[in-house]
Short mmCIF file of C-alpha atoms in Angstrom, two decimals:
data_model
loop_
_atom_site.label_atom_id
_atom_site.label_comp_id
_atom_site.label_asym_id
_atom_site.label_seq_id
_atom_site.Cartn_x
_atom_site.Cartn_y
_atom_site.Cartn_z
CA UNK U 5 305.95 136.93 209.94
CA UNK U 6 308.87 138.68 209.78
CA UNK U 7 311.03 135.93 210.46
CA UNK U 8 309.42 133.40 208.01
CA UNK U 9 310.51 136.42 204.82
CA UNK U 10 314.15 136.83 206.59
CA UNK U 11 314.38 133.00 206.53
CA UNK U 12 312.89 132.90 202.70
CA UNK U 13 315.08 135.86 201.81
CA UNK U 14 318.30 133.79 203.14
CA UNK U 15 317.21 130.74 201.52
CA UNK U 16 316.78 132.21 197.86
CA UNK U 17 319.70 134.33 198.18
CA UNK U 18 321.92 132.19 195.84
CA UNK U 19 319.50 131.58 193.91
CA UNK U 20 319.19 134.90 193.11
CA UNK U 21 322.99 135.75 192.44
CA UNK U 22 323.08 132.55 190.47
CA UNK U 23 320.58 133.68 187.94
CA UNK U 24 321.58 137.27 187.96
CA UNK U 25 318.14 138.14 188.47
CA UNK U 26 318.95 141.69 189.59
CA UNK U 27 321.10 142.26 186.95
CA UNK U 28 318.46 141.13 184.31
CA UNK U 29 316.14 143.57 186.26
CA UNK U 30 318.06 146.60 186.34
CA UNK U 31 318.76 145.52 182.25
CA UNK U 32 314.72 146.06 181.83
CA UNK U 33 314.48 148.61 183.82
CA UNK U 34 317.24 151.22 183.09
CA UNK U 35 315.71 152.80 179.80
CA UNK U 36 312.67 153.58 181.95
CA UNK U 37 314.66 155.35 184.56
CA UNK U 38 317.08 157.09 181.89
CA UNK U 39 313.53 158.59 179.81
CA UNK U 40 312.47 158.94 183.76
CA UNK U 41 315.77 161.15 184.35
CA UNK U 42 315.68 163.34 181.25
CA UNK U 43 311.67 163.98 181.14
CA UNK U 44 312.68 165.30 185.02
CA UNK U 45 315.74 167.51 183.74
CA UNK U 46 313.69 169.14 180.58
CA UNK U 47 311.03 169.96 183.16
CA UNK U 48 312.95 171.11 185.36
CA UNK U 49 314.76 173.43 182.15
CA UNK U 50 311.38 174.49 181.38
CA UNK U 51 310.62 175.50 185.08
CA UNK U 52 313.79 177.39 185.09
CA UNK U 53 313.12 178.99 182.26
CA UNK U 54 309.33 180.26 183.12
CA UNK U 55 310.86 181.27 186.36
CA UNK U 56 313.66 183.87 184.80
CA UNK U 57 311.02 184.99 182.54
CA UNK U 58 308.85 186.35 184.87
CA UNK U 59 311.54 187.36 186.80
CA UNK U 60 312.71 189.89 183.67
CA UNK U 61 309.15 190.66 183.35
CA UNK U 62 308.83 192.03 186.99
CA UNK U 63 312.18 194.10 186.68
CA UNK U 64 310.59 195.26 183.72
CA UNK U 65 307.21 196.39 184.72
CA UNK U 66 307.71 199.91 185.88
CA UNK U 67 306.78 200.99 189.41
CA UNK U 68 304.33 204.22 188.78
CA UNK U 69 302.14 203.32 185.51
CA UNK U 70 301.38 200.81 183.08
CA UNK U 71 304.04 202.54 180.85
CA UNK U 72 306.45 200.12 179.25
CA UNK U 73 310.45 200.53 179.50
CA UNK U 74 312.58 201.18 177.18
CA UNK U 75 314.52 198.45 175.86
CA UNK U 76 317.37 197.07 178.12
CA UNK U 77 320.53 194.92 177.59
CA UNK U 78 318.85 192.46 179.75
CA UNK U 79 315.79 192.38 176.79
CA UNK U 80 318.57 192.19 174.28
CA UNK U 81 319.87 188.88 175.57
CA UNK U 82 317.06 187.43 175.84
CA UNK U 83 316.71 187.93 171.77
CA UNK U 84 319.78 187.26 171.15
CA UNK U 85 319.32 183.37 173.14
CA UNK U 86 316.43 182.93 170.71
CA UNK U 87 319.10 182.28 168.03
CA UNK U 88 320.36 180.04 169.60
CA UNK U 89 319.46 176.34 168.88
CA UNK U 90 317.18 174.75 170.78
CA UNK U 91 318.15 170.73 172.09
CA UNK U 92 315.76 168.37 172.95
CA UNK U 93 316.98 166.72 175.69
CA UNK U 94 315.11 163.58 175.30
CA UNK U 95 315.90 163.30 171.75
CA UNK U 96 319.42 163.64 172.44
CA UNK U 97 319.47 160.88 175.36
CA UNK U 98 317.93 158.48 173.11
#
């Protein structure tokens, strides 16, 4: 079985590279990988994102009580990054 696709492989080869057949496939299928690769990168932004979050909120939470902290640089950054503009990424890719 194997021997019969090795032989068919060997056989269409130039057929193949004649017709540029994986060129016309990669054509089709490279705006489906790009959206692929920036869905995967906003994800993993978001992820990121939720992650230092809770990581502030945990530095934040004080040992003893329930009490909150008083408001720390680390607080103020975070407000001031909210001014910043958000980008899309896959609004930017495409």
């Amino acid at each position: 079985m194997i021997s019969y696709i090795v032989l068919l492989s060997i056989l269409l080869w130039p057929l193949v590279v004649y017709h540029e057949l994986i060129q016309r496939m990669y054509t089709r299928l490279e705006p489906l990988l790009m959206q692929l690769d920036y869905s995967m990168k906003a994800e993993a932004n978001a992820l990121h994102h939720k992650h230092d979050k809770r990581k502030r909120q945990g530095k934040n939470a004080p040992p003893g009580g329930d009490e909150p902290l008083a408001e720390t640089e680390s607080e103020s950054e975070a407000e001031l990054a909210g001014f910043s503009p958000v980008v899309d990424v896959k609004k930017t890719a495409l």
